[in-house]
CSV table of C-alpha atoms in Angstrom, one decimal:
chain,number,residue,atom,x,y,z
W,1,UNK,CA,79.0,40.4,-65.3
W,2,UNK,CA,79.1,44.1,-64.0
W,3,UNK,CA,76.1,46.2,-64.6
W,4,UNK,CA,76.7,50.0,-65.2
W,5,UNK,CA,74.4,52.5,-67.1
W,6,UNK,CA,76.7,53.6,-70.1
W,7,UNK,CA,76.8,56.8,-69.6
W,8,UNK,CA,75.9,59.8,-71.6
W,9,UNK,CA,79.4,61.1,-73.1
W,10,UNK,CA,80.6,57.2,-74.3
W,11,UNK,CA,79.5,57.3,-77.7
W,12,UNK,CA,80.8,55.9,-80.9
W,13,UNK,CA,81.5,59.4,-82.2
W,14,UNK,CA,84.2,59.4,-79.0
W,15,UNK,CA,86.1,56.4,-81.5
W,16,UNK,CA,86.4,58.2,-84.9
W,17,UNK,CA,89.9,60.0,-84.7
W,18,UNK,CA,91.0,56.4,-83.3
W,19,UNK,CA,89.5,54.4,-86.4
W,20,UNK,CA,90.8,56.9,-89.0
W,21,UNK,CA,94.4,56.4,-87.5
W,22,UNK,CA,94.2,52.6,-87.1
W,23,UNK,CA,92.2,51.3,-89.5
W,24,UNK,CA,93.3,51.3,-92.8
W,25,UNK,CA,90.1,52.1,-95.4
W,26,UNK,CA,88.4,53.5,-92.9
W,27,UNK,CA,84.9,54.6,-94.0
W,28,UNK,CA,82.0,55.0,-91.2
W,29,UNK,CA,80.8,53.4,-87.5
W,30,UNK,CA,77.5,50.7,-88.7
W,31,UNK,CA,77.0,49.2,-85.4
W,32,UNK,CA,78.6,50.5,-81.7
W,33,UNK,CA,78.1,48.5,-78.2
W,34,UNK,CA,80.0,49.0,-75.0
W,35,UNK,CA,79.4,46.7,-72.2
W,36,UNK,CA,81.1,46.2,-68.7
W,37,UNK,CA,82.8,42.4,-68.6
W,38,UNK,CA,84.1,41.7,-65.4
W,39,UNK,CA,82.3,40.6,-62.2
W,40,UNK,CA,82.4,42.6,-59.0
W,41,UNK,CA,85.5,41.6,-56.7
W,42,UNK,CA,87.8,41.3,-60.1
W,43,UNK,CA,88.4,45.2,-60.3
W,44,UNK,CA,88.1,47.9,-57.5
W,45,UNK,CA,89.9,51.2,-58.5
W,46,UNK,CA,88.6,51.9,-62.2
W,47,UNK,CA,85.7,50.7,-64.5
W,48,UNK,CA,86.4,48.8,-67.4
W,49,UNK,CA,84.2,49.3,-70.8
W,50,UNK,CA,84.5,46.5,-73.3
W,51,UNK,CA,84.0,48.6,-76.8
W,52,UNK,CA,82.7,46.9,-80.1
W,53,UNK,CA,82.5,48.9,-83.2
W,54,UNK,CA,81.6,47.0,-86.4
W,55,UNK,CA,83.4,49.4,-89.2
W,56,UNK,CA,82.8,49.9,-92.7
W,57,UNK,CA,85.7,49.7,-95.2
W,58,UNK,CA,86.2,51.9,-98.6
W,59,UNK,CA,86.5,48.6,-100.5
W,60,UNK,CA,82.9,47.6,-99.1
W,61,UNK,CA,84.0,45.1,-96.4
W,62,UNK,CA,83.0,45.6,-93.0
W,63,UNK,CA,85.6,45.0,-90.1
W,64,UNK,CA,84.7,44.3,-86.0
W,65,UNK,CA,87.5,46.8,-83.9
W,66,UNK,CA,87.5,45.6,-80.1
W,67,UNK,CA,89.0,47.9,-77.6
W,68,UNK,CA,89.0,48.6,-73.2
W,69,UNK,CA,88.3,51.7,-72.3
W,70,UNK,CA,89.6,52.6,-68.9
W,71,UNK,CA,87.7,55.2,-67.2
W,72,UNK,CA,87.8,56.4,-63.2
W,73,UNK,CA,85.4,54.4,-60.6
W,74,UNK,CA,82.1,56.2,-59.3
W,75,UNK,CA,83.0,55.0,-55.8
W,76,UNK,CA,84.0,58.0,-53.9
W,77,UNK,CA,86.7,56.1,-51.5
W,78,UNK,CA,88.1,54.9,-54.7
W,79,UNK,CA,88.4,58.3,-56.3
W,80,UNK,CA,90.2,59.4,-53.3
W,81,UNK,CA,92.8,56.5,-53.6
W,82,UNK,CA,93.5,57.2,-57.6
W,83,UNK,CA,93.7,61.1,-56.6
W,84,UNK,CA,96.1,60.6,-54.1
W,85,UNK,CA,98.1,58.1,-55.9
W,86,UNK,CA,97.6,60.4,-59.3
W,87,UNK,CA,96.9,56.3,-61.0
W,88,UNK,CA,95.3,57.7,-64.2
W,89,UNK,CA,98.4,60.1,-65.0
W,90,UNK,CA,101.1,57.3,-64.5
W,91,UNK,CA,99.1,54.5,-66.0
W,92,UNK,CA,98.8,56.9,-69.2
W,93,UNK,CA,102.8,58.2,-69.0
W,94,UNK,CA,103.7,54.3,-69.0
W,95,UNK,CA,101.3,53.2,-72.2
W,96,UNK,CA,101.6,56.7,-74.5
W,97,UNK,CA,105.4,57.6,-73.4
W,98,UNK,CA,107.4,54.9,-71.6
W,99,UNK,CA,106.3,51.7,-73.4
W,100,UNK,CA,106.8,53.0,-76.8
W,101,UNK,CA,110.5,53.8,-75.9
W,102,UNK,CA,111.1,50.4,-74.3
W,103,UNK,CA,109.8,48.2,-77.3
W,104,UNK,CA,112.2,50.9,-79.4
W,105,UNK,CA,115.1,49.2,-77.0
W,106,UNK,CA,114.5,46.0,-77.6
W,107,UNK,CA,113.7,46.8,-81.2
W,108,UNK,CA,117.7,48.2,-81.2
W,109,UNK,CA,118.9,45.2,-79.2
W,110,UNK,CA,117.3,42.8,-82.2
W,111,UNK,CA,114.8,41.7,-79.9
W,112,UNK,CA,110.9,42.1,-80.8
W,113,UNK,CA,108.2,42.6,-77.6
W,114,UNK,CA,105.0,43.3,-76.5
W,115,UNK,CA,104.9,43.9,-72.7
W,116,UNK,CA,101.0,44.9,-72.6
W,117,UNK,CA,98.3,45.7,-75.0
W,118,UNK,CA,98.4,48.7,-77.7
W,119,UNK,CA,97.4,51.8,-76.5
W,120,UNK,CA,95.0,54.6,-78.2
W,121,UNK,CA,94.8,58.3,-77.6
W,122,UNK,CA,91.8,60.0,-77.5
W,123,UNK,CA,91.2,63.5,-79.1
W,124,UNK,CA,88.4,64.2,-77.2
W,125,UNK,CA,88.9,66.3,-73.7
W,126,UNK,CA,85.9,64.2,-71.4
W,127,UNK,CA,87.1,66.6,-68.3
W,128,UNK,CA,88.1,63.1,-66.5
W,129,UNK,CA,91.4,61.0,-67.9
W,130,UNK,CA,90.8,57.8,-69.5
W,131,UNK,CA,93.1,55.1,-70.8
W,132,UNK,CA,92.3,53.4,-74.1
W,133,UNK,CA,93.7,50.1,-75.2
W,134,UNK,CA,93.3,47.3,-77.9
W,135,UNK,CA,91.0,44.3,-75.9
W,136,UNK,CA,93.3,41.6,-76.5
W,137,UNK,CA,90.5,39.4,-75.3
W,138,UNK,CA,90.0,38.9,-79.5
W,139,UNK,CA,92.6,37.2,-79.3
W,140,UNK,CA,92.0,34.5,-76.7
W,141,UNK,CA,94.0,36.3,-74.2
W,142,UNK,CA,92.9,35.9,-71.0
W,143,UNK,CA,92.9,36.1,-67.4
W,144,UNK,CA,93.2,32.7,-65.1
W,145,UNK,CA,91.2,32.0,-61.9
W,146,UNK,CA,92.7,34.1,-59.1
W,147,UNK,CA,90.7,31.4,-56.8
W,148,UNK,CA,92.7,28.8,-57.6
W,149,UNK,CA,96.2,31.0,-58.1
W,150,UNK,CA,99.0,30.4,-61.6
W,151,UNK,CA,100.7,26.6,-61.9
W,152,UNK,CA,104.0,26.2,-62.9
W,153,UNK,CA,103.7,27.1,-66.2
W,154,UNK,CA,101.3,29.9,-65.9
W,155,UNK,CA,104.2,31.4,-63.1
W,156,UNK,CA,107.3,30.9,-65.1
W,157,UNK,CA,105.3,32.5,-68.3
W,158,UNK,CA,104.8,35.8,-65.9
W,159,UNK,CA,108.3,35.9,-64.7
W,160,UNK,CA,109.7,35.9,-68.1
W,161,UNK,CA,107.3,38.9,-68.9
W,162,UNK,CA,107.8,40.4,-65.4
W,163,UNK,CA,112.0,40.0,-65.9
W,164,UNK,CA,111.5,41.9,-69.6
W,165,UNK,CA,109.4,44.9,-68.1
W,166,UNK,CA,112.3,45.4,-65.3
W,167,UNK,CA,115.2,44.6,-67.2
W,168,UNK,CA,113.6,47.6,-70.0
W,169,UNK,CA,112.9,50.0,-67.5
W,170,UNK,CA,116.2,49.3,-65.3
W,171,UNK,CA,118.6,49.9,-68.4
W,172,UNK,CA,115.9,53.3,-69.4
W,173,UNK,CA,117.0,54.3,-66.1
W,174,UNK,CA,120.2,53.6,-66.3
W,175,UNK,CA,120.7,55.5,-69.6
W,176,UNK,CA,118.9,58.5,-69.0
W,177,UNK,CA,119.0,58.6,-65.1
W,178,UNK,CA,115.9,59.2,-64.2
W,179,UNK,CA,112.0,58.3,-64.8
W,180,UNK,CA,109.7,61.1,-65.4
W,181,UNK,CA,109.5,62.9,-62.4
W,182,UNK,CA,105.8,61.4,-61.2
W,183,UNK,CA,107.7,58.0,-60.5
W,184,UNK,CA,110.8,59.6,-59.3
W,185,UNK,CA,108.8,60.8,-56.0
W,186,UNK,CA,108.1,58.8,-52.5
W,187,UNK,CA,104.6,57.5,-53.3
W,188,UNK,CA,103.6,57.5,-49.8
W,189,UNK,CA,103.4,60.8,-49.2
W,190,UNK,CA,102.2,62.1,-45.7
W,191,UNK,CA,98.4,62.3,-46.2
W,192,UNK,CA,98.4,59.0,-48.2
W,193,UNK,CA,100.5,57.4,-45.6
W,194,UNK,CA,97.8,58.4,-42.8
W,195,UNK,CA,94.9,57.3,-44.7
W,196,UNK,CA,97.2,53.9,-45.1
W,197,UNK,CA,97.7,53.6,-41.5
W,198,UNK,CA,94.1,54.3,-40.5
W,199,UNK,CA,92.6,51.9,-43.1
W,200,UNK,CA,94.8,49.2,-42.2
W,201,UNK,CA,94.5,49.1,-38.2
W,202,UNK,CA,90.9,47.3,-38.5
W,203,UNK,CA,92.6,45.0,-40.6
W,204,UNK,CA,95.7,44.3,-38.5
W,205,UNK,CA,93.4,43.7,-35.7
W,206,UNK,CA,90.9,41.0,-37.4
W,207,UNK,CA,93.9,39.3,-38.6
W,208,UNK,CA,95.8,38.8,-35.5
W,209,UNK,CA,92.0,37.7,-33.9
W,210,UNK,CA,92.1,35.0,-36.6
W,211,UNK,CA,95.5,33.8,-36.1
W,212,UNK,CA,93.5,30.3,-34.6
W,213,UNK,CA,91.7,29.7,-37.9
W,214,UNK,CA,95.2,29.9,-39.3
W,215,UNK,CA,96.7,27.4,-37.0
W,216,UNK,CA,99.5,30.7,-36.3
W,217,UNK,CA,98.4,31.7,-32.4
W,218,UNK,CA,101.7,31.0,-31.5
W,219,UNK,CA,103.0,33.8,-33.8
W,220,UNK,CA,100.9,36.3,-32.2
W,221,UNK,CA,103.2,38.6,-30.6
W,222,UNK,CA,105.5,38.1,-32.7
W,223,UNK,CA,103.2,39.7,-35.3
W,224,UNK,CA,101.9,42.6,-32.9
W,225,UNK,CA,105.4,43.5,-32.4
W,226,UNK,CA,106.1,43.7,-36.2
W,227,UNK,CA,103.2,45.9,-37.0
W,228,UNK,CA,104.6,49.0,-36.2
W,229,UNK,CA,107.8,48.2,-37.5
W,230,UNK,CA,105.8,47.4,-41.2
W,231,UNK,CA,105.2,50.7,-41.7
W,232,UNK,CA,108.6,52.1,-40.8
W,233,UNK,CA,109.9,49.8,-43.5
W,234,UNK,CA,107.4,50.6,-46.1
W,235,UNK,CA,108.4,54.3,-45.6
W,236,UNK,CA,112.4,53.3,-45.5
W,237,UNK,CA,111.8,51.3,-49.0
W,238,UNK,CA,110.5,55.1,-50.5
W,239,UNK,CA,113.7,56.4,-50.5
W,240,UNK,CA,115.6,54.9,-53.7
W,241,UNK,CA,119.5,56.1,-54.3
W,242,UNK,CA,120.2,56.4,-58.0
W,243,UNK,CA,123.4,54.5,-57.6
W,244,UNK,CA,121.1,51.1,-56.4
W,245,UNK,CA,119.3,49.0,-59.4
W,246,UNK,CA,116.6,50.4,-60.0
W,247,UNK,CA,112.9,49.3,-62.1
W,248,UNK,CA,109.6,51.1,-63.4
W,249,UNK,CA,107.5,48.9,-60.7
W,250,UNK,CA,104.0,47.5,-62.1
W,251,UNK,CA,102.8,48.5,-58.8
W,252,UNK,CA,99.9,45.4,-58.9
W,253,UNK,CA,101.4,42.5,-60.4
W,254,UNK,CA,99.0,40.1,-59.8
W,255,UNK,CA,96.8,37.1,-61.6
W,256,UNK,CA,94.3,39.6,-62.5
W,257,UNK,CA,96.7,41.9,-64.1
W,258,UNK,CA,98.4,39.2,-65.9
W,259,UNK,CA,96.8,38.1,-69.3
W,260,UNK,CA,97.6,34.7,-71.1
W,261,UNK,CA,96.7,33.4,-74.5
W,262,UNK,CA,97.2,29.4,-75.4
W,263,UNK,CA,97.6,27.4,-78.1
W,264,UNK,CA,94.8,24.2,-79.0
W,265,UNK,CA,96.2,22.2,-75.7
W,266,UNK,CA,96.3,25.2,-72.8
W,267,UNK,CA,100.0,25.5,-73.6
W,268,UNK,CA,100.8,29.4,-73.2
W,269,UNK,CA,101.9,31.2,-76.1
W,270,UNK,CA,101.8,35.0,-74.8
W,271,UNK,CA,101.7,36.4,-71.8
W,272,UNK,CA,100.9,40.4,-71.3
W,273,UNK,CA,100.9,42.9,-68.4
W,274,UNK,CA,98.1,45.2,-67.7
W,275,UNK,CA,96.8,48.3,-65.5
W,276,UNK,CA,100.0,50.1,-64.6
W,277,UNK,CA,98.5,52.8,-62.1
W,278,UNK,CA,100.8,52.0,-59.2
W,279,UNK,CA,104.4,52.3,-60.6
W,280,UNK,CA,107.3,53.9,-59.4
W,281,UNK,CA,110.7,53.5,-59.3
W,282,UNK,CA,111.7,51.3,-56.7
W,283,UNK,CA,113.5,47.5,-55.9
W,284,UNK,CA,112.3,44.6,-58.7
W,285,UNK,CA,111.9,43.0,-55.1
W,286,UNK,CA,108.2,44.6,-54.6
W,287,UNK,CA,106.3,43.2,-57.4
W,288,UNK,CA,108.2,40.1,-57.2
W,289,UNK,CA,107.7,39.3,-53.8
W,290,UNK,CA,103.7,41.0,-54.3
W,291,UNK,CA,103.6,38.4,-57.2
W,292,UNK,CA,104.9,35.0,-55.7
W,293,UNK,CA,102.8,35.7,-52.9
W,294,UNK,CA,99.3,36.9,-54.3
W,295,UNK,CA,99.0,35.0,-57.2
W,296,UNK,CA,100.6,31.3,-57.3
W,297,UNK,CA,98.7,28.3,-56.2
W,298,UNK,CA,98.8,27.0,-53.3
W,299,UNK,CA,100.7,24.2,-54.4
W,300,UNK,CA,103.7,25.7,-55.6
W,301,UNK,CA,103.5,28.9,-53.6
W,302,UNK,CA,105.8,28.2,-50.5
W,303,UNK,CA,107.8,24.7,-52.1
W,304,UNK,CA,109.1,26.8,-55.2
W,305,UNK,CA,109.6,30.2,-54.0
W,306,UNK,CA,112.9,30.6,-54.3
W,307,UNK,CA,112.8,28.6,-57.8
W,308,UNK,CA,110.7,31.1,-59.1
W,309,UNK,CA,113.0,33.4,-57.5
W,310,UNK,CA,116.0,32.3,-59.8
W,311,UNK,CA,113.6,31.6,-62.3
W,312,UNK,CA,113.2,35.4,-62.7
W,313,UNK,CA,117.0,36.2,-62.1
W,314,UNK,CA,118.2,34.2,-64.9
W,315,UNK,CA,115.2,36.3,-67.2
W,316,UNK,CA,116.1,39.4,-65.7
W,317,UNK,CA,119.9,38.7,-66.5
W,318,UNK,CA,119.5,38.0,-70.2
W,319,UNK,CA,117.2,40.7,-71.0
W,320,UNK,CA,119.8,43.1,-69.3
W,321,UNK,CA,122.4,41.6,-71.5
W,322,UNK,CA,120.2,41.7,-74.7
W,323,UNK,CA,119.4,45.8,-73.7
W,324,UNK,CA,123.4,46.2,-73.0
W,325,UNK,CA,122.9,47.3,-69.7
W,326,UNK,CA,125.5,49.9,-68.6
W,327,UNK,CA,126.2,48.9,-65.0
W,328,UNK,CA,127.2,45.9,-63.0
W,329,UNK,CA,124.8,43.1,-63.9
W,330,UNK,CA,122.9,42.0,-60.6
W,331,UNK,CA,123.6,38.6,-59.3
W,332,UNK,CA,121.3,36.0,-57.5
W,333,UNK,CA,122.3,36.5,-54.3
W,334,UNK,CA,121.5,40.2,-55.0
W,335,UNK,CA,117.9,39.6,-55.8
W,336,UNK,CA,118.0,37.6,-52.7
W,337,UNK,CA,119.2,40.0,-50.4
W,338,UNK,CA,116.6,42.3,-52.2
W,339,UNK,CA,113.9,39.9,-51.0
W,340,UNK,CA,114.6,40.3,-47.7
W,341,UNK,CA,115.2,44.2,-47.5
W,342,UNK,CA,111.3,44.3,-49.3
W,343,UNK,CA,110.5,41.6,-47.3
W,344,UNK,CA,107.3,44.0,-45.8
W,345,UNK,CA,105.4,43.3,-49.6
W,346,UNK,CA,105.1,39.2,-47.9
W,347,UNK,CA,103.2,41.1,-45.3
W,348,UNK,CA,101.3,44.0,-47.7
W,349,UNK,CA,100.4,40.8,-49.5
W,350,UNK,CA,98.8,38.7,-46.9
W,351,UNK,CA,97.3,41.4,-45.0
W,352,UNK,CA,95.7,43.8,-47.7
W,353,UNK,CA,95.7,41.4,-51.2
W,354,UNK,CA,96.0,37.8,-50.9
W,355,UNK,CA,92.1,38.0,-48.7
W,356,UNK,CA,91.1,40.2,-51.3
W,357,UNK,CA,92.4,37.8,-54.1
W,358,UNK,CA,90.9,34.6,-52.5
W,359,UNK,CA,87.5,36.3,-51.4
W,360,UNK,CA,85.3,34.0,-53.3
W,361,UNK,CA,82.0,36.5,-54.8
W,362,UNK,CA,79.3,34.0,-53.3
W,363,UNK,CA,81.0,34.6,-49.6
W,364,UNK,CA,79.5,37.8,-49.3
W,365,UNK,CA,76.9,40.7,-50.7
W,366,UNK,CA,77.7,43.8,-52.7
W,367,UNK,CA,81.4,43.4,-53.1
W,368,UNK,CA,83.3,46.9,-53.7
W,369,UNK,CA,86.0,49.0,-52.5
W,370,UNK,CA,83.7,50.6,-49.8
W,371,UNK,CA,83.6,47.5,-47.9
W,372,UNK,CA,86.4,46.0,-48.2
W,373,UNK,CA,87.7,49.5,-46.5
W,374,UNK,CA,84.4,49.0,-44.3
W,375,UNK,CA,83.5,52.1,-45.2
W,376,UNK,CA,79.5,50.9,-46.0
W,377,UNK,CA,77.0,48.9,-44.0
W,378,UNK,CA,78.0,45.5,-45.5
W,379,UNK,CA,81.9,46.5,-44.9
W,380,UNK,CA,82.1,44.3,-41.6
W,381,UNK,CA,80.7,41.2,-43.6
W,382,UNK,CA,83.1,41.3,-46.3
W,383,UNK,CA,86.1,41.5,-44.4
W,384,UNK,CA,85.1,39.1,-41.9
W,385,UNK,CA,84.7,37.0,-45.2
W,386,UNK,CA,88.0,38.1,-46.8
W,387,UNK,CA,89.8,36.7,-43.5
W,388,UNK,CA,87.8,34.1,-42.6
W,389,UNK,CA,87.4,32.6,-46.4
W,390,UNK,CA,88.9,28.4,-46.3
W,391,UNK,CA,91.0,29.3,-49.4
W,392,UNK,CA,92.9,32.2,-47.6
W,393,UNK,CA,92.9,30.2,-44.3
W,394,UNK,CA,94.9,27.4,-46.5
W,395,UNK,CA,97.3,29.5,-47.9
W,396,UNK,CA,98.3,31.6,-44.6
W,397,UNK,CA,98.5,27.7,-43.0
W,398,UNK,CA,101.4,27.7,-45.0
W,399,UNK,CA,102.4,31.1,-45.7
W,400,UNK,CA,102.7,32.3,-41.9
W,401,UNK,CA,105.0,29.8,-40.4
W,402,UNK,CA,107.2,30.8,-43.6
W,403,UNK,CA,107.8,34.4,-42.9
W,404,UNK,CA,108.2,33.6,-39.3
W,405,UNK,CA,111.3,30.9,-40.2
W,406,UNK,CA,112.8,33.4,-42.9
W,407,UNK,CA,113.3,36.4,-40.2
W,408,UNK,CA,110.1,38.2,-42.3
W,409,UNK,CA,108.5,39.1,-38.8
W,410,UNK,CA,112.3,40.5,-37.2
């Protein structure tokens, strides 16, 4: 567990206009607690406050109300990132604005949803945004073990959640012709595409020194060659024509954004999609190539790609249907040949998430944003760790040689 002060301003009187709306016989706060849950390396660009407020009711009852506060990191690199990338204004756009209209959609189409967790708006100004949500936690949701990466099951559940998100925001976009104008524009702009390229050439060059470790010397050139082409292509993929098919991206669709909850035997009943600061309007081909990459086992990760691949076409395709989609419903091959013109995310994934995913918290000290930028003193010990780590050498063993066969690396 995390340990952070709670500051000053979060107090249960921050919670009242929220309890008066939502809970029914709503009477006064009798006991307030806010801890932080989750371990460092499990959340690097916000801080997460688990809330518990133990209500009283009119009729004398008491009721327990669990919600996630959201609020902006104290890391200053990490400020810099969600300022650039504006994360705290699209993150709230999606929960108060886009995901009411969506479920409204489905609601139309006969169909009943929930993509993510209820959202909450605050009445108070704190001077800093926040995003409020129900913990869905008291349910039994949960997230599973990025170190070990989503089986079959876990996969296909994510992919069915993953296809309903796209298919809602493709036919939004469709019918109105447009996203709110924060997701409309390039996302890489000039100054955040510098800071990109400068953060990343340490990387790029610790990567190709460890090319041994991952039994890929012999793709060497090949990858030094590519580099400079990877950022072309992620620059290229900003520039989204209207006429194309178009999704709301999650932006970080990963294990860790990914909550399940399962019935007495570990069978999945619900699966839901959370933190939504990177989204934009873009190819379903980033966050499913971003997914398959970062967040399946090692198992399944190369041998049922392009399963999973039709696996999310076929979920895409009926949830377009059910939403009465106005253009030409996409086809397999389409999402194919999508894969290929995003195929950049395979590298984005293995060079800036996957060690990040697989970095196991006993490897190295004081885990943090800083660090893994090697911005701080310790920065040269966690990346050495995030490349060098045996789970991330296993899954590039595999993953390297398969980019190089499919054309990923030109």
């Amino acid at each position: 567990m995390s340990s952070h002060t709670v500051p000053e301003w979060l107090t249960a009187d921050l919670f009242v206009s929220v309890l008066e709306k939502n809970v029914e016989g709503f009477a006064k706060i009798i006991k307030f607690s806010a801890e932080t849950p989750f371990a460092a390396g499990e959340n690097f660009l916000s801080v997460l406050w688990a809330i518990e407020i133990e209500v009283a009711i009119n009729d004398g009852s008491t009721k327990v109300v669990k919600y996630m506060l959201k609020v902006p990191p104290t890391s200053q690199q990490a400020m810099q990132v969600i300022n650039m990338l504006n994360m705290f204004d699209r993150e709230k756009i999606i929960y108060y604005e886009l995901f009411p209209a969506f479920d409204e959609m489905y609601r139309k189409a006969g169909k009943t949803t929930r993509i993510a967790p209820k959202s909450f708006t605050l009445d108070k100004d704190l001077g800093f945004e926040v995003v409020l949500m129900e913990d869905v936690r008291s349910e039994g949701f949960k997230n599973m073990n990025r170190l070990v990466g989503l089986d079959m099951e876990h996969t296909k559940c994510a992919l069915e959640k993953l296809a309903q998100f796209h298919a809602a925001s493709a036919t939004y976009i469709a019918e109105k012709g447009s996203l709110p104008q924060i997701f409309m524009e390039p996302i890489l702009k000039e100054g955040i595409l510098q800071a990109f390229v400068k953060a990343q050439e340490p990387q790029e060059k610790l990567l190709l020194e460890c090319l041994p470790l991952y039994k890929a010397e012999h793709l060497k050139e090949k990858m030094r060659s590519y580099q400079p082409k990877y950022v072309h292509e992620m620059v290229k993929a900003e520039k989204r024509n209207l006429e194309d098919f178009n999704v709301l991206s999650h932006g970080d669709c990963w294990l860790n954004n990914i909550m399940f909850q399962h019935d007495e035997k570990g069978k999945v009943l619900n699966t839901l999609l959370v933190d939504f600061q990177a989204g934009r309007i873009t190819s379903p081909a980033m966050d499913l190539t971003y997914f398959l990459i970062g967040s399946t086992c090692i198992e399944n990760k190369i041998k049922y790609f392009d399963y999973y691949v039709q696996y999310y076409h076929q979920h895409l395709f009926e949830n377009l249907k059910i939403l009465s989609y106005p253009k030409k419903l996409p086809t397999l091959r389409d999402v194919h040949i999508w894969m290929y013109d995003f195929s950049f995310m395979a590298y984005t994934s293995i060079l800036k998430s996957l060690p990040v995913f697989l970095l196991d918290p006993s490897a190295t000290a004081d885990i943090n944003i800083d660090n893994m930028m090697g911005e701080k003193s310790d920065g040269g010990a966690m990346q050495n760790a995030m490349y060098t780590g045996k789970s991330y050498c296993q899954h590039m063993e595999q993953i390297l040689p398969w980019m190089a066969n499919r054309g990923y690396f030109g």
